[in-house]
mmCIF file of C-alpha atoms and ligand atoms in Angstrom:
data_model
loop_
_atom_site.group_PDB
_atom_site.id
_atom_site.type_symbol
_atom_site.label_atom_id
_atom_site.label_comp_id
_atom_site.label_asym_id
_atom_site.label_seq_id
_atom_site.Cartn_x
_atom_site.Cartn_y
_atom_site.Cartn_z
ATOM 1 C CA MET A 1 0.000 0.000 0.000
ATOM 2 C CA LYS A 2 1.196 3.476 -0.835
ATOM 3 C CA THR A 3 -0.215 6.704 0.562
ATOM 4 C CA THR A 4 0.051 9.921 -1.410
ATOM 5 C CA GLU A 5 -0.640 13.335 0.049
ATOM 6 C CA ILE A 6 -2.047 15.942 -2.315
ATOM 7 C CA ARG A 7 -1.137 19.504 -1.396
ATOM 8 C CA ILE A 8 -3.070 22.578 -2.435
ATOM 9 C CA VAL A 9 -1.890 26.136 -2.010
ATOM 10 C CA VAL A 10 -4.349 28.868 -1.058
ATOM 11 C CA HIS A 11 -3.267 32.507 -0.783
ATOM 12 C CA GLU A 12 -5.457 34.511 1.578
ATOM 13 C CA TYR A 13 -5.968 38.269 1.553
ATOM 14 C CA GLU A 14 -7.834 40.198 4.248
ATOM 15 C CA ASN A 15 -9.483 42.656 1.900
ATOM 16 C CA ILE A 16 -9.760 43.577 -1.764
ATOM 17 C CA GLY A 17 -7.202 46.371 -1.447
ATOM 18 C CA GLU A 18 -4.454 43.830 -0.773
ATOM 19 C CA LEU A 19 -4.969 42.037 -4.085
ATOM 20 C CA PRO A 20 -2.874 42.758 -7.191
ATOM 21 C CA GLU A 21 -4.516 45.481 -9.323
ATOM 22 C CA ALA A 22 -5.817 43.125 -12.065
ATOM 23 C CA ASP A 23 -7.490 40.876 -9.452
ATOM 24 C CA GLN A 24 -9.095 43.904 -7.795
ATOM 25 C CA VAL A 25 -10.671 44.986 -11.086
ATOM 26 C CA LEU A 26 -11.985 41.484 -11.768
ATOM 27 C CA LEU A 27 -13.366 41.014 -8.265
ATOM 28 C CA GLN A 28 -15.100 44.402 -8.393
ATOM 29 C CA GLU A 29 -16.839 43.221 -11.557
ATOM 30 C CA ALA A 30 -17.912 39.965 -9.882
ATOM 31 C CA ARG A 31 -19.266 41.962 -6.936
ATOM 32 C CA ARG A 32 -21.091 44.372 -9.238
ATOM 33 C CA VAL A 33 -23.003 41.666 -11.088
ATOM 34 C CA THR A 34 -24.154 39.761 -7.980
ATOM 35 C CA SER A 35 -26.931 42.321 -7.612
ATOM 36 C CA MET A 36 -28.280 41.379 -11.063
ATOM 37 C CA ALA A 37 -28.538 37.645 -10.344
ATOM 38 C CA TYR A 38 -31.922 35.998 -10.784
ATOM 39 C CA ALA A 39 -32.186 34.049 -7.545
ATOM 40 C CA PRO A 40 -35.768 34.314 -6.248
ATOM 41 C CA TYR A 41 -35.710 30.787 -4.773
ATOM 42 C CA SER A 42 -32.465 30.723 -2.820
ATOM 43 C CA GLY A 43 -31.958 34.437 -2.252
ATOM 44 C CA PHE A 44 -28.254 33.663 -2.751
ATOM 45 C CA HIS A 45 -26.815 36.039 -5.337
ATOM 46 C CA VAL A 46 -23.595 34.938 -7.017
ATOM 47 C CA GLY A 47 -21.491 36.956 -9.459
ATOM 48 C CA ALA A 48 -18.597 35.762 -11.599
ATOM 49 C CA ALA A 49 -16.155 37.697 -13.756
ATOM 50 C CA VAL A 50 -13.807 36.063 -16.203
ATOM 51 C CA LEU A 51 -10.656 37.635 -17.640
ATOM 52 C CA LEU A 52 -9.747 36.407 -21.123
ATOM 53 C CA GLY A 53 -6.333 36.234 -22.721
ATOM 54 C CA ASN A 54 -7.385 39.006 -25.113
ATOM 55 C CA GLY A 55 -8.047 41.320 -22.136
ATOM 56 C CA THR A 56 -11.852 41.139 -22.315
ATOM 57 C CA ILE A 57 -13.807 40.748 -19.072
ATOM 58 C CA VAL A 58 -17.011 38.713 -19.257
ATOM 59 C CA THR A 59 -19.460 38.549 -16.362
ATOM 60 C CA GLY A 60 -22.308 36.295 -15.306
ATOM 61 C CA ASN A 61 -24.563 35.587 -12.369
ATOM 62 C CA ASN A 62 -26.753 32.725 -11.193
ATOM 63 C CA GLN A 63 -29.965 32.182 -13.110
ATOM 64 C CA GLU A 64 -32.491 30.133 -11.147
ATOM 65 C CA ASN A 65 -35.600 28.354 -12.360
ATOM 66 C CA SER A 66 -38.794 27.123 -10.712
ATOM 67 C CA ALA A 67 -37.727 23.690 -12.012
ATOM 68 C CA TYR A 68 -34.608 23.901 -9.849
ATOM 69 C CA PRO A 69 -32.076 21.849 -11.898
ATOM 70 C CA SER A 70 -32.806 23.991 -14.963
ATOM 71 C CA GLY A 71 -31.039 26.945 -13.343
ATOM 72 C CA LEU A 72 -27.337 27.632 -13.760
ATOM 73 C CA CYS A 73 -24.533 28.870 -11.508
ATOM 74 C CA ALA A 74 -22.839 32.222 -12.037
ATOM 75 C CA GLU A 75 -19.480 30.676 -12.903
ATOM 76 C CA ARG A 76 -20.893 28.595 -15.743
ATOM 77 C CA VAL A 77 -23.026 31.461 -17.074
ATOM 78 C CA ALA A 78 -19.871 33.596 -17.330
ATOM 79 C CA MET A 79 -17.555 30.866 -18.614
ATOM 80 C CA PHE A 80 -19.959 29.488 -21.189
ATOM 81 C CA TYR A 81 -20.682 32.964 -22.521
ATOM 82 C CA ALA A 82 -16.934 33.599 -22.767
ATOM 83 C CA ASN A 83 -16.275 30.288 -24.523
ATOM 84 C CA ALA A 84 -19.258 30.760 -26.838
ATOM 85 C CA ASN A 85 -18.269 34.249 -27.925
ATOM 86 C CA TYR A 86 -14.475 34.104 -27.719
ATOM 87 C CA PRO A 87 -13.705 30.481 -28.603
ATOM 88 C CA ASP A 88 -10.063 31.286 -29.370
ATOM 89 C CA SER A 89 -9.331 33.162 -26.159
ATOM 90 C CA GLU A 90 -8.172 31.315 -23.066
ATOM 91 C CA ILE A 91 -9.531 32.132 -19.620
ATOM 92 C CA LYS A 92 -6.790 33.626 -17.471
ATOM 93 C CA SER A 93 -8.710 34.213 -14.242
ATOM 94 C CA ILE A 94 -12.126 34.017 -12.690
ATOM 95 C CA ALA A 95 -13.380 35.987 -9.693
ATOM 96 C CA ILE A 96 -16.434 34.796 -7.760
ATOM 97 C CA SER A 97 -18.448 36.782 -5.256
ATOM 98 C CA ALA A 98 -21.734 36.113 -3.455
ATOM 99 C CA ALA A 99 -24.207 38.073 -1.393
ATOM 100 C CA LYS A 100 -27.232 37.402 0.774
ATOM 101 C CA ASP A 101 -29.663 40.278 1.308
ATOM 102 C CA GLY A 102 -27.226 42.520 -0.538
ATOM 103 C CA ILE A 103 -24.381 41.793 1.895
ATOM 104 C CA LEU A 104 -21.149 40.062 0.877
ATOM 105 C CA VAL A 105 -20.998 36.557 2.361
ATOM 106 C CA SER A 106 -19.090 36.226 5.590
ATOM 107 C CA GLU A 107 -17.490 32.885 4.737
ATOM 108 C CA THR A 108 -15.453 32.778 1.529
ATOM 109 C CA VAL A 109 -17.593 31.474 -1.337
ATOM 110 C CA LYS A 110 -16.507 28.184 -2.970
ATOM 111 C CA PRO A 111 -17.645 26.962 -6.387
ATOM 112 C CA CYS A 112 -19.866 23.878 -6.532
ATOM 113 C CA GLY A 113 -18.633 20.564 -7.912
ATOM 114 C CA GLY A 114 -20.289 21.055 -11.304
ATOM 115 C CA CYS A 115 -18.582 24.424 -11.775
ATOM 116 C CA ARG A 116 -15.236 22.933 -10.752
ATOM 117 C CA GLN A 117 -15.642 20.307 -13.464
ATOM 118 C CA ALA A 118 -16.578 22.989 -16.030
ATOM 119 C CA LEU A 119 -13.542 25.050 -14.989
ATOM 120 C CA ALA A 120 -11.340 21.971 -15.390
ATOM 121 C CA GLU A 121 -12.646 21.427 -18.928
ATOM 122 C CA THR A 122 -11.933 25.043 -19.927
ATOM 123 C CA GLU A 123 -8.469 24.912 -18.411
ATOM 124 C CA MET A 124 -7.656 21.730 -20.317
ATOM 125 C CA ARG A 125 -9.172 23.097 -23.537
ATOM 126 C CA PHE A 126 -6.860 26.103 -23.584
ATOM 127 C CA GLU A 127 -3.968 24.469 -21.743
ATOM 128 C CA THR A 128 -3.684 27.535 -19.511
ATOM 129 C CA PRO A 129 -4.004 27.431 -15.716
ATOM 130 C CA ILE A 130 -6.903 29.523 -14.443
ATOM 131 C CA ARG A 131 -6.333 31.848 -11.507
ATOM 132 C CA ILE A 132 -9.314 31.597 -9.143
ATOM 133 C CA ILE A 133 -10.303 34.443 -6.825
ATOM 134 C CA LEU A 134 -12.920 33.656 -4.166
ATOM 135 C CA ASP A 135 -14.593 36.479 -2.282
ATOM 136 C CA GLY A 136 -15.575 36.713 1.372
ATOM 137 C CA GLN A 137 -15.860 39.357 4.068
ATOM 138 C CA HIS A 138 -12.883 38.184 6.084
ATOM 139 C CA SER A 139 -10.782 36.228 3.626
ATOM 140 C CA ILE A 140 -10.305 36.477 -0.135
ATOM 141 C CA MET A 141 -8.717 33.287 -1.408
ATOM 142 C CA VAL A 142 -6.577 33.009 -4.531
ATOM 143 C CA LEU A 143 -5.735 29.653 -6.084
ATOM 144 C CA HIS A 144 -3.545 28.946 -9.082
ATOM 145 C CA GLY A 145 -5.131 26.336 -11.290
ATOM 146 C CA VAL A 146 -8.224 24.181 -11.062
ATOM 147 C CA GLU A 147 -6.159 21.252 -9.769
ATOM 148 C CA SER A 148 -6.284 23.034 -6.399
ATOM 149 C CA LEU A 149 -10.093 22.948 -6.444
ATOM 150 C CA LEU A 150 -10.586 19.566 -8.077
ATOM 151 C CA PRO A 151 -7.731 17.134 -7.643
ATOM 152 C CA LEU A 152 -8.020 13.643 -9.152
ATOM 153 C CA SER A 153 -10.532 14.897 -11.713
ATOM 154 C CA PHE A 154 -12.146 13.151 -14.647
ATOM 155 C CA SER A 155 -11.086 14.475 -18.031
ATOM 156 C CA LYS A 156 -10.912 13.773 -21.744
ATOM 157 C CA LYS A 157 -7.775 11.736 -21.092
ATOM 158 C CA TYR A 158 -10.063 8.798 -20.294
ATOM 159 C CA LEU A 159 -12.184 9.046 -23.427
HETATM 160 N N1 THU B 1 -24.507 28.936 -7.018
HETATM 161 C C1 THU B 1 -23.653 29.524 -7.909
HETATM 162 O O1 THU B 1 -24.041 30.396 -8.698
HETATM 163 N N2 THU B 1 -22.372 29.118 -7.905
HETATM 164 C C2 THU B 1 -21.859 28.150 -7.096
HETATM 165 O O2 THU B 1 -20.713 27.765 -7.249
HETATM 166 C C3 THU B 1 -22.675 27.594 -6.025
HETATM 167 C C4 THU B 1 -24.115 27.916 -6.077
HETATM 168 C C5 THU B 1 -25.908 29.348 -7.037
HETATM 169 C C6 THU B 1 -26.846 28.271 -7.540
HETATM 170 C C7 THU B 1 -28.139 28.678 -6.900
HETATM 171 O O3 THU B 1 -28.760 29.644 -7.725
HETATM 172 C C8 THU B 1 -27.722 29.370 -5.608
HETATM 173 O O4 THU B 1 -26.341 29.667 -5.751
HETATM 174 C C9 THU B 1 -27.927 28.515 -4.364
HETATM 175 O O5 THU B 1 -27.348 27.265 -4.503
#
């Protein structure tokens, strides 16, 4: 038997002002679009902003549905729009923010499993690691690459 430890590295910042300038801009965009989410069922408003290799920023927010599984998370709304409209441009970074009752979440927001898998696909497609910025009132986390969010993932390698 062999045991392997998988390490992930998370950089934590106390507030948005501590982030590098480009991350600040992206996170501000993610924060801005949370207020436009359509989330009448959960009341949980998520915003995502994606920075493309060509410098374009694309945003998205969660879109819920009365038939719950028909809704979509903010991250995938933003990423899929980016990939649909800029199919030749890699995604460099994604910032994710979330608010309840208009107030930034206290605990740092983490993407769901489905969004992690979608991020992994995009990263593999463009062969460029995606920088991930996760918002929260007390700690903003920055991760380099989806491997840190989804180790041991399924991918096209198996197909
Ligand atoms: N949600 C996101 O937009 N992103 C995530 O990574 C987690 C959850 C949304 C889906 C749903 O509209 C609401 O948050 C509550 O789950």
